[in-house]
PDB file of C-alpha atoms in Angstrom:
ATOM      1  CA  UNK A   1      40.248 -10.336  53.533  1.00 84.00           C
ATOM      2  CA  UNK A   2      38.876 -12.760  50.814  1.00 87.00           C
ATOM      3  CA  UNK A   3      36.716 -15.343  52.354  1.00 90.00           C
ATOM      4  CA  UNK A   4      36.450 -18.361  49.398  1.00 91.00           C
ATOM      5  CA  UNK A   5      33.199 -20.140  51.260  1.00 91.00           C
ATOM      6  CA  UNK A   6      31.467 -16.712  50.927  1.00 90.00           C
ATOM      7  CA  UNK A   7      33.087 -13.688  48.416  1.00 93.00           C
ATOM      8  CA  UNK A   8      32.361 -13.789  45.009  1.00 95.00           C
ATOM      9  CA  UNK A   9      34.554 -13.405  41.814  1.00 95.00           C
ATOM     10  CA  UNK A  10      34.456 -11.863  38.515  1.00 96.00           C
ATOM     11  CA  UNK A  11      36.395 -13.196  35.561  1.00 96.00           C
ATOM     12  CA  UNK A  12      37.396 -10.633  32.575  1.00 97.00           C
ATOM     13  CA  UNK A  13      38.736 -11.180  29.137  1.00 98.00           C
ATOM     14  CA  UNK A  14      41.476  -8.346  29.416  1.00 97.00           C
ATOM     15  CA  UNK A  15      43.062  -9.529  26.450  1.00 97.00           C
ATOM     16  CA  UNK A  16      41.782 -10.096  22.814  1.00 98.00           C
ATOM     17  CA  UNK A  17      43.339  -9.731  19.581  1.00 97.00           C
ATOM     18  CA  UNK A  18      43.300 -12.154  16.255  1.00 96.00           C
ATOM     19  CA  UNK A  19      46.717 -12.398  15.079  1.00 94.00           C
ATOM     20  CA  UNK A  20      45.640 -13.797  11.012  1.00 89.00           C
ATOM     21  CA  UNK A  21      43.043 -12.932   8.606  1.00 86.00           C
ATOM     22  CA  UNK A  22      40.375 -15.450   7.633  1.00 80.00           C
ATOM     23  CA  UNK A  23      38.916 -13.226   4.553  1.00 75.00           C
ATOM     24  CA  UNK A  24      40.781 -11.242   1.630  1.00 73.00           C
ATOM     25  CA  UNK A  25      41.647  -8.161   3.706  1.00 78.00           C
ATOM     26  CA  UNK A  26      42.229  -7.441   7.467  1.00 86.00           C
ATOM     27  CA  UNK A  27      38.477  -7.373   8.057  1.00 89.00           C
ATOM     28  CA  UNK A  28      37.161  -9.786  10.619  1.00 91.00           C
ATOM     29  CA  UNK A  29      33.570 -10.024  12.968  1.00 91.00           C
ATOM     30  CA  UNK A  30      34.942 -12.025  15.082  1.00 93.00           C
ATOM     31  CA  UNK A  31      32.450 -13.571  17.928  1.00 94.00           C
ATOM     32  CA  UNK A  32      33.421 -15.815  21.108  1.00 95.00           C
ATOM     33  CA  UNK A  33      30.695 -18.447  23.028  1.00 93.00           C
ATOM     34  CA  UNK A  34      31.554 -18.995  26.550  1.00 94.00           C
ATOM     35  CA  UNK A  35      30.783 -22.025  28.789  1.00 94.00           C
ATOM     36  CA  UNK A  36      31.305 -21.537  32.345  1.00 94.00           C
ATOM     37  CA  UNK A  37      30.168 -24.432  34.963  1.00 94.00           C
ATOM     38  CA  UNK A  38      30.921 -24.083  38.744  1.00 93.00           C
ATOM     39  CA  UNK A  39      29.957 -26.294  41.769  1.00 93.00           C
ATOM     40  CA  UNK A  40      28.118 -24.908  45.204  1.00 90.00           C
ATOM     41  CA  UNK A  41      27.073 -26.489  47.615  1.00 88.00           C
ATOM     42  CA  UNK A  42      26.700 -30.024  45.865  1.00 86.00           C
ATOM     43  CA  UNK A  43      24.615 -28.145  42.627  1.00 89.00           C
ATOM     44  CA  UNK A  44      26.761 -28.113  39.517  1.00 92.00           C
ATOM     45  CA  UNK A  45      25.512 -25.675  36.633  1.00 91.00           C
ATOM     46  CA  UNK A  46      26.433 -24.978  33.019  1.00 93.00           C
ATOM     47  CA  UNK A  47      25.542 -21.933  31.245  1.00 92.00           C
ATOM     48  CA  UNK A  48      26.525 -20.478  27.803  1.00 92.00           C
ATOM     49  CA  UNK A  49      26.654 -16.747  26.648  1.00 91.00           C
ATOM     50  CA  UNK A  50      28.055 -14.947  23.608  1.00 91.00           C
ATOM     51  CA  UNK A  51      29.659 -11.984  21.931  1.00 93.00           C
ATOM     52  CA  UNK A  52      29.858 -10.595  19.378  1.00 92.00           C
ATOM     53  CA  UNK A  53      33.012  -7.726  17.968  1.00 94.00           C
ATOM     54  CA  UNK A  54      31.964  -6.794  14.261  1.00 90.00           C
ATOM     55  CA  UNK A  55      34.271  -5.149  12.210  1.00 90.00           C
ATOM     56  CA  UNK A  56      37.249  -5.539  13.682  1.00 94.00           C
ATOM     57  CA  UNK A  57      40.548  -5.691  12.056  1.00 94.00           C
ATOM     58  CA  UNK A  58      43.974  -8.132  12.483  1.00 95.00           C
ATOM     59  CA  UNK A  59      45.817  -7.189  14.986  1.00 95.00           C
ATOM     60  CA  UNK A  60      43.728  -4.903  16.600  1.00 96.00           C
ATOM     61  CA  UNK A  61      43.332  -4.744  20.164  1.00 96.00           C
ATOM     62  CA  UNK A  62      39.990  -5.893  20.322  1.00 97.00           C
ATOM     63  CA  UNK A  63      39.538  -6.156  24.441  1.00 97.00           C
ATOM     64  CA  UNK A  64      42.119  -4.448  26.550  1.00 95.00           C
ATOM     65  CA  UNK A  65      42.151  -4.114  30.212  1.00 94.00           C
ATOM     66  CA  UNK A  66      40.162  -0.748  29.976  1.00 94.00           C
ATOM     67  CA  UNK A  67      37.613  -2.164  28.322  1.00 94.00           C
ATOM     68  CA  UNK A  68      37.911  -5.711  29.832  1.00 96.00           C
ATOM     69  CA  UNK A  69      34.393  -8.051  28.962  1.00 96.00           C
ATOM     70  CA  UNK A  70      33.134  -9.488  31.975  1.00 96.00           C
ATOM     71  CA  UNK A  71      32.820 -13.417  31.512  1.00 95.00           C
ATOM     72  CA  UNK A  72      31.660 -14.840  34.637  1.00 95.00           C
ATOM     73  CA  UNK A  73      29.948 -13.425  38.204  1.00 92.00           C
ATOM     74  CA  UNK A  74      30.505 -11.733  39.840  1.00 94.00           C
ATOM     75  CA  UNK A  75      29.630 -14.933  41.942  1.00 93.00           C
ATOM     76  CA  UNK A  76      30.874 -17.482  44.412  1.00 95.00           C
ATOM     77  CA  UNK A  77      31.458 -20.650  42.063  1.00 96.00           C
ATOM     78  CA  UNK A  78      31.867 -23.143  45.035  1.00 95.00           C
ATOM     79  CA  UNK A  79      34.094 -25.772  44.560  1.00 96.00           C
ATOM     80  CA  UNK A  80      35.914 -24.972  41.074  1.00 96.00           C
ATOM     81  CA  UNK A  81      34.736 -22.876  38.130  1.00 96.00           C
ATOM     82  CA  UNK A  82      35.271 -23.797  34.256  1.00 96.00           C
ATOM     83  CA  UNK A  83      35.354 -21.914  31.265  1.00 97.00           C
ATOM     84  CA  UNK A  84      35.135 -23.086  28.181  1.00 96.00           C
ATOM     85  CA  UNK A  85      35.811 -20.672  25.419  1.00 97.00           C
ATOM     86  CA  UNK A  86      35.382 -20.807  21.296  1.00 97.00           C
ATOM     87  CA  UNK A  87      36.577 -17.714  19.086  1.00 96.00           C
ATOM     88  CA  UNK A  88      35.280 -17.929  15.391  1.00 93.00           C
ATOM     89  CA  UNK A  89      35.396 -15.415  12.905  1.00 92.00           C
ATOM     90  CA  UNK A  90      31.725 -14.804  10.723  1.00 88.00           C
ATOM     91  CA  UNK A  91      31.517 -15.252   7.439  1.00 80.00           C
ATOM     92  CA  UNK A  92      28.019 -13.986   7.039  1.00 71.00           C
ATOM     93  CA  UNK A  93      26.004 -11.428   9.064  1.00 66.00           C
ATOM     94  CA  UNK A  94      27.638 -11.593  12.285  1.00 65.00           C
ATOM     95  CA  UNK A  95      24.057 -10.716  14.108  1.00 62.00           C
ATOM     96  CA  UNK A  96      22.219 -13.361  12.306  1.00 62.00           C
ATOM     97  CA  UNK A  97      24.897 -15.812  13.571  1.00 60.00           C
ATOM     98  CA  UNK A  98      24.021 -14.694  16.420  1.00 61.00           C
ATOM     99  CA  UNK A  99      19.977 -15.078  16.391  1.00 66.00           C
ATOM    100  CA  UNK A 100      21.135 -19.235  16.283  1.00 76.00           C
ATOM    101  CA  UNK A 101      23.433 -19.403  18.722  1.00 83.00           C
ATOM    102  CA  UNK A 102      21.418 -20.216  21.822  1.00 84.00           C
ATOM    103  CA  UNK A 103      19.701 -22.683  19.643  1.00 87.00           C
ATOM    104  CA  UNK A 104      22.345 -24.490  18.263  1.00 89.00           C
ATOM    105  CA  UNK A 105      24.068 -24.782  21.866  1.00 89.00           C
ATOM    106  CA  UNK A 106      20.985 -26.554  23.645  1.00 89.00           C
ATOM    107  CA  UNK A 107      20.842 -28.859  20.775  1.00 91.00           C
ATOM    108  CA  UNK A 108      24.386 -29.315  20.943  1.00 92.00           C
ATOM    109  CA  UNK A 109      24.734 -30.038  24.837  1.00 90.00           C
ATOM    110  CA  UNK A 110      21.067 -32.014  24.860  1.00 90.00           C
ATOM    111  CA  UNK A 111      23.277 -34.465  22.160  1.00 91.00           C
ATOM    112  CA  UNK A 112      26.221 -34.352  24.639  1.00 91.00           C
ATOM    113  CA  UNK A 113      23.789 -35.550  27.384  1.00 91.00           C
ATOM    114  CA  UNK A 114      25.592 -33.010  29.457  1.00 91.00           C
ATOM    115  CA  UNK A 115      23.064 -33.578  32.491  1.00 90.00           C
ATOM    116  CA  UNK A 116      23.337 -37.242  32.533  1.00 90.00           C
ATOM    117  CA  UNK A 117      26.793 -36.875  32.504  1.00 92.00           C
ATOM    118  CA  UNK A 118      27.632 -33.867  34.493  1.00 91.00           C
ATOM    119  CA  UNK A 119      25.224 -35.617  37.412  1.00 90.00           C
ATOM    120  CA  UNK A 120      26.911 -39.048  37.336  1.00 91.00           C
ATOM    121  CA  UNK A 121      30.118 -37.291  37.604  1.00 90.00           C
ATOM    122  CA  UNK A 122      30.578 -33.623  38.298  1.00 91.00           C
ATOM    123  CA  UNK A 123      34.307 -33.071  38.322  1.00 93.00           C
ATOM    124  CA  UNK A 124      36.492 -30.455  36.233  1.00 94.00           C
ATOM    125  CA  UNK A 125      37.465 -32.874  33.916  1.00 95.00           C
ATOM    126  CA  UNK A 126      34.274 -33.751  32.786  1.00 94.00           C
ATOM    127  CA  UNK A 127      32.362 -30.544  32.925  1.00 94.00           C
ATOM    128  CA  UNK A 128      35.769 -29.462  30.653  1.00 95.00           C
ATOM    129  CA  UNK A 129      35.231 -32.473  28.427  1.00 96.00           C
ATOM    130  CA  UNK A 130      31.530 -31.602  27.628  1.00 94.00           C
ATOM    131  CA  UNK A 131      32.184 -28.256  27.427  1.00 94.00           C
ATOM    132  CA  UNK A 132      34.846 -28.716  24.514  1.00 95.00           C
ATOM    133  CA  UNK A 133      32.112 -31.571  22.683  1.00 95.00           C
ATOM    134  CA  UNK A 134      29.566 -28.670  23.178  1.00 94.00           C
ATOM    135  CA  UNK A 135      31.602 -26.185  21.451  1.00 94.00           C
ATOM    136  CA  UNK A 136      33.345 -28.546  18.882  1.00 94.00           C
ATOM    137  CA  UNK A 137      29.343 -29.243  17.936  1.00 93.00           C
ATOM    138  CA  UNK A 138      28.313 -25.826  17.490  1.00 92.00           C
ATOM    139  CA  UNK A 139      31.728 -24.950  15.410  1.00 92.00           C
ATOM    140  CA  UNK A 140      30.967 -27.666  12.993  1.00 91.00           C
ATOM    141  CA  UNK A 141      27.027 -26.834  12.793  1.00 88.00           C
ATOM    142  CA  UNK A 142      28.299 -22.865  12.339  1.00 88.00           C
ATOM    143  CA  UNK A 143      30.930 -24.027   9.526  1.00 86.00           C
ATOM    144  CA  UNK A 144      27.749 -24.447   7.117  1.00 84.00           C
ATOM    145  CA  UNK A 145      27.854 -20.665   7.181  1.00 79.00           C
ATOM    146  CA  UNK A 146      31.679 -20.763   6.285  1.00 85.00           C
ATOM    147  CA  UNK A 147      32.656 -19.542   9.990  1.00 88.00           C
ATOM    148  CA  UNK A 148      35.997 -20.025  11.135  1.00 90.00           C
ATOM    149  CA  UNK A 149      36.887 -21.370  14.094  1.00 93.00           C
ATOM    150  CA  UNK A 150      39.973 -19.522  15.248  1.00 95.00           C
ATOM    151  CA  UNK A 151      40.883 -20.494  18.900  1.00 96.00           C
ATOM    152  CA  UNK A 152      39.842 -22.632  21.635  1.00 97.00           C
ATOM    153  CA  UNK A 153      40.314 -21.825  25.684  1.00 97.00           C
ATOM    154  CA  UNK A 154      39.808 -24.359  28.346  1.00 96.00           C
ATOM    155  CA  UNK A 155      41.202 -22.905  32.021  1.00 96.00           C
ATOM    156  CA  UNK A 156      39.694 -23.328  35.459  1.00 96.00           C
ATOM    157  CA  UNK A 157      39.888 -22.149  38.799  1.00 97.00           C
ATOM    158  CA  UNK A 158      39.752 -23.808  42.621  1.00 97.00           C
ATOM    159  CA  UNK A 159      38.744 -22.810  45.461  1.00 96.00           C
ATOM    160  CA  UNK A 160      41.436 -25.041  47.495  1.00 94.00           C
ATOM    161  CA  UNK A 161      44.161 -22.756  45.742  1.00 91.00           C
ATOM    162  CA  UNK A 162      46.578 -20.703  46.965  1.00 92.00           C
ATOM    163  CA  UNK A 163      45.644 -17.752  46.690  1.00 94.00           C
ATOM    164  CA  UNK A 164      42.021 -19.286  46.145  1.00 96.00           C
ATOM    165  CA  UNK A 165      40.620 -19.286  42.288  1.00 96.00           C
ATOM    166  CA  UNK A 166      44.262 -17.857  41.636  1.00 94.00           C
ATOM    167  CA  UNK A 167      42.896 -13.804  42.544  1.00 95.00           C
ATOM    168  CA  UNK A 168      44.153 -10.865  40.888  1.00 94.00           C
ATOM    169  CA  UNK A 169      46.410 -13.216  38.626  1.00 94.00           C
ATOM    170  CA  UNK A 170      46.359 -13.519  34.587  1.00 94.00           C
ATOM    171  CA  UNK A 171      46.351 -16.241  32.152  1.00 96.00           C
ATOM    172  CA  UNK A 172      47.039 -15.762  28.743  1.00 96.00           C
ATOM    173  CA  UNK A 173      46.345 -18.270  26.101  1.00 97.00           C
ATOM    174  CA  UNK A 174      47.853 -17.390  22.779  1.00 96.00           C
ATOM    175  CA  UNK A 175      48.351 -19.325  19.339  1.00 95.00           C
ATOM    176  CA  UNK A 176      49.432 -18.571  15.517  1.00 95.00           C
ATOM    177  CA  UNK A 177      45.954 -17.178  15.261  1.00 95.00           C
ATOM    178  CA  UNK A 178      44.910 -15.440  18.294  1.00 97.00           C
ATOM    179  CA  UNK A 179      45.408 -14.651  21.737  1.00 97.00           C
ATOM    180  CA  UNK A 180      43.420 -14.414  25.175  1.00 98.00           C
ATOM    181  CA  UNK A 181      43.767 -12.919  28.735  1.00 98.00           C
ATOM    182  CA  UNK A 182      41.676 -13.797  31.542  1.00 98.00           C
ATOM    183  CA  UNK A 183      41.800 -12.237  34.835  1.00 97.00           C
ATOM    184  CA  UNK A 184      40.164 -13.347  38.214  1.00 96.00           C
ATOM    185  CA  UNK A 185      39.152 -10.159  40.740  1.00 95.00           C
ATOM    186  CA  UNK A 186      37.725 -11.040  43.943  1.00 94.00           C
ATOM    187  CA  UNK A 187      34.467  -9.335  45.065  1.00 88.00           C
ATOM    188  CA  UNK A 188      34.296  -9.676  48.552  1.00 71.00           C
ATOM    189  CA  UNK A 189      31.615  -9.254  50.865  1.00 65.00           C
ATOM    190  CA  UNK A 190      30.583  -5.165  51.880  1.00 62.00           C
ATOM    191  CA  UNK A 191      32.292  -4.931  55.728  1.00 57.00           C
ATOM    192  CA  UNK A 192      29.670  -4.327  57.933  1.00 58.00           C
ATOM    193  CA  UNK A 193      29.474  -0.715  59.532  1.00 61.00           C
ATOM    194  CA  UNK A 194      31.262  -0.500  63.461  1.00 61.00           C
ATOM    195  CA  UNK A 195      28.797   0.758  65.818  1.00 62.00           C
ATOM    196  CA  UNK A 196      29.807   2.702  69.254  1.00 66.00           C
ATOM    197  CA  UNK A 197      27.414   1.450  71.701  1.00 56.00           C
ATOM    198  CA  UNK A 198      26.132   4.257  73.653  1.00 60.00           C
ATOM    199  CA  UNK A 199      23.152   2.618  75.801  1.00 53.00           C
ATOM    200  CA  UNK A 200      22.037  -0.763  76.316  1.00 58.00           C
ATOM    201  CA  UNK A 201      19.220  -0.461  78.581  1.00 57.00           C
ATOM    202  CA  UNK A 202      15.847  -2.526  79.251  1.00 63.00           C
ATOM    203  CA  UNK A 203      12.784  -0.563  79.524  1.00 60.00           C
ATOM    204  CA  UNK A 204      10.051  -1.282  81.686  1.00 60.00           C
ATOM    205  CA  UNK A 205       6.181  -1.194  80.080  1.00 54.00           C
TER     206      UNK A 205
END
């Protein structure tokens, strides 16, 4: 049995694919940035990672649900969990987009003020908020290269659902451009071993 307060949860991408072409041809390098931000036990934290798919092709399954990308956890996110997610195509070197990345996004969020803001109010709605001004940032610092941004992905999950964080269910996002699947699998606790007690006996020194 899934216990919210305690099990942890993994969300995958089972679903990628870019439905248009960017560049002459079907070639794309196609990279997403995730922003996830959950709330535990009164601490709220934000935390960015990327990936990167080059050479791809339109069309192509990029992700499926054997080779599903692991996005967040597996943790327990507390209260809710956000993810924030931005899908641009490269126009350049797709691994030298990448060396700026991390760079770009703490510049980005430190000119959000996302800790001011995300400890004066530390709700889903603005952790969402900043999230999307983090990534609309970086997309428009990232166009100087003449990368595409393709699709944008806000969701988020609660623990006070039912089931909670919406378990073993799918969400797909989809547009003209692209589309997205993200799954939620539960990781609950190992069940401790049952023991038959044989002898419970005090012994005298």
């Amino acid at each position: 049995m899934f216990i919210p307060e305690e099990d942890k949860i993994a969300v995958f991408m089972t679903t990628l694919r870019v439905r248009k072409s960017f560049d002459i041809g079907n070639r794309l390098d196609p990279y997403i940035i995730v922003i996830a931000t959950d709330k535990n036990n009164g601490v709220i934290r934000m935390s960015a990672n990327h990936f990167a798919f080059p050479g791809s092709q339109v069309y192509q399954q990029i992700i499926n649900p054997d080779n599903a990308l692991l996005l967040y956890g597996p943790e327990n996110p507390g209260e809710f969990l956000t993810l924030s997610i931005m899908l641009m195509d490269a126009d350049t070197d797709i691994q030298n987009a990448g060396k700026q990345l991390e760079e770009v996004i703490n510049a980005t969020a430190a000119t959000a003020n996302v800790i001011a803001k995300l400890t004066a109010n530390p709700t889903v709605t603005v952790a969402t908020m900043l999230a999307e001004q983090v990534l609309r940032g970086v997309a428009e610092i990232m166009r100087k290269n003449e990368d595409d941004p393709i699709m944008f992905v806000h969701d988020s999950w609660l623990q006070a659902l039912t089931p909670p964080y919406g378990i073993n269910q799918y969400k797909l996002h989809a547009s003209d451009a692209a589309e997205i699947s993200l799954r939620v699998s539960p990781v609950s606790k190992k069940p401790q071993q049952s023991w038959l007690s044989i002898a419970n006996v005090e012994v005298q020194q």
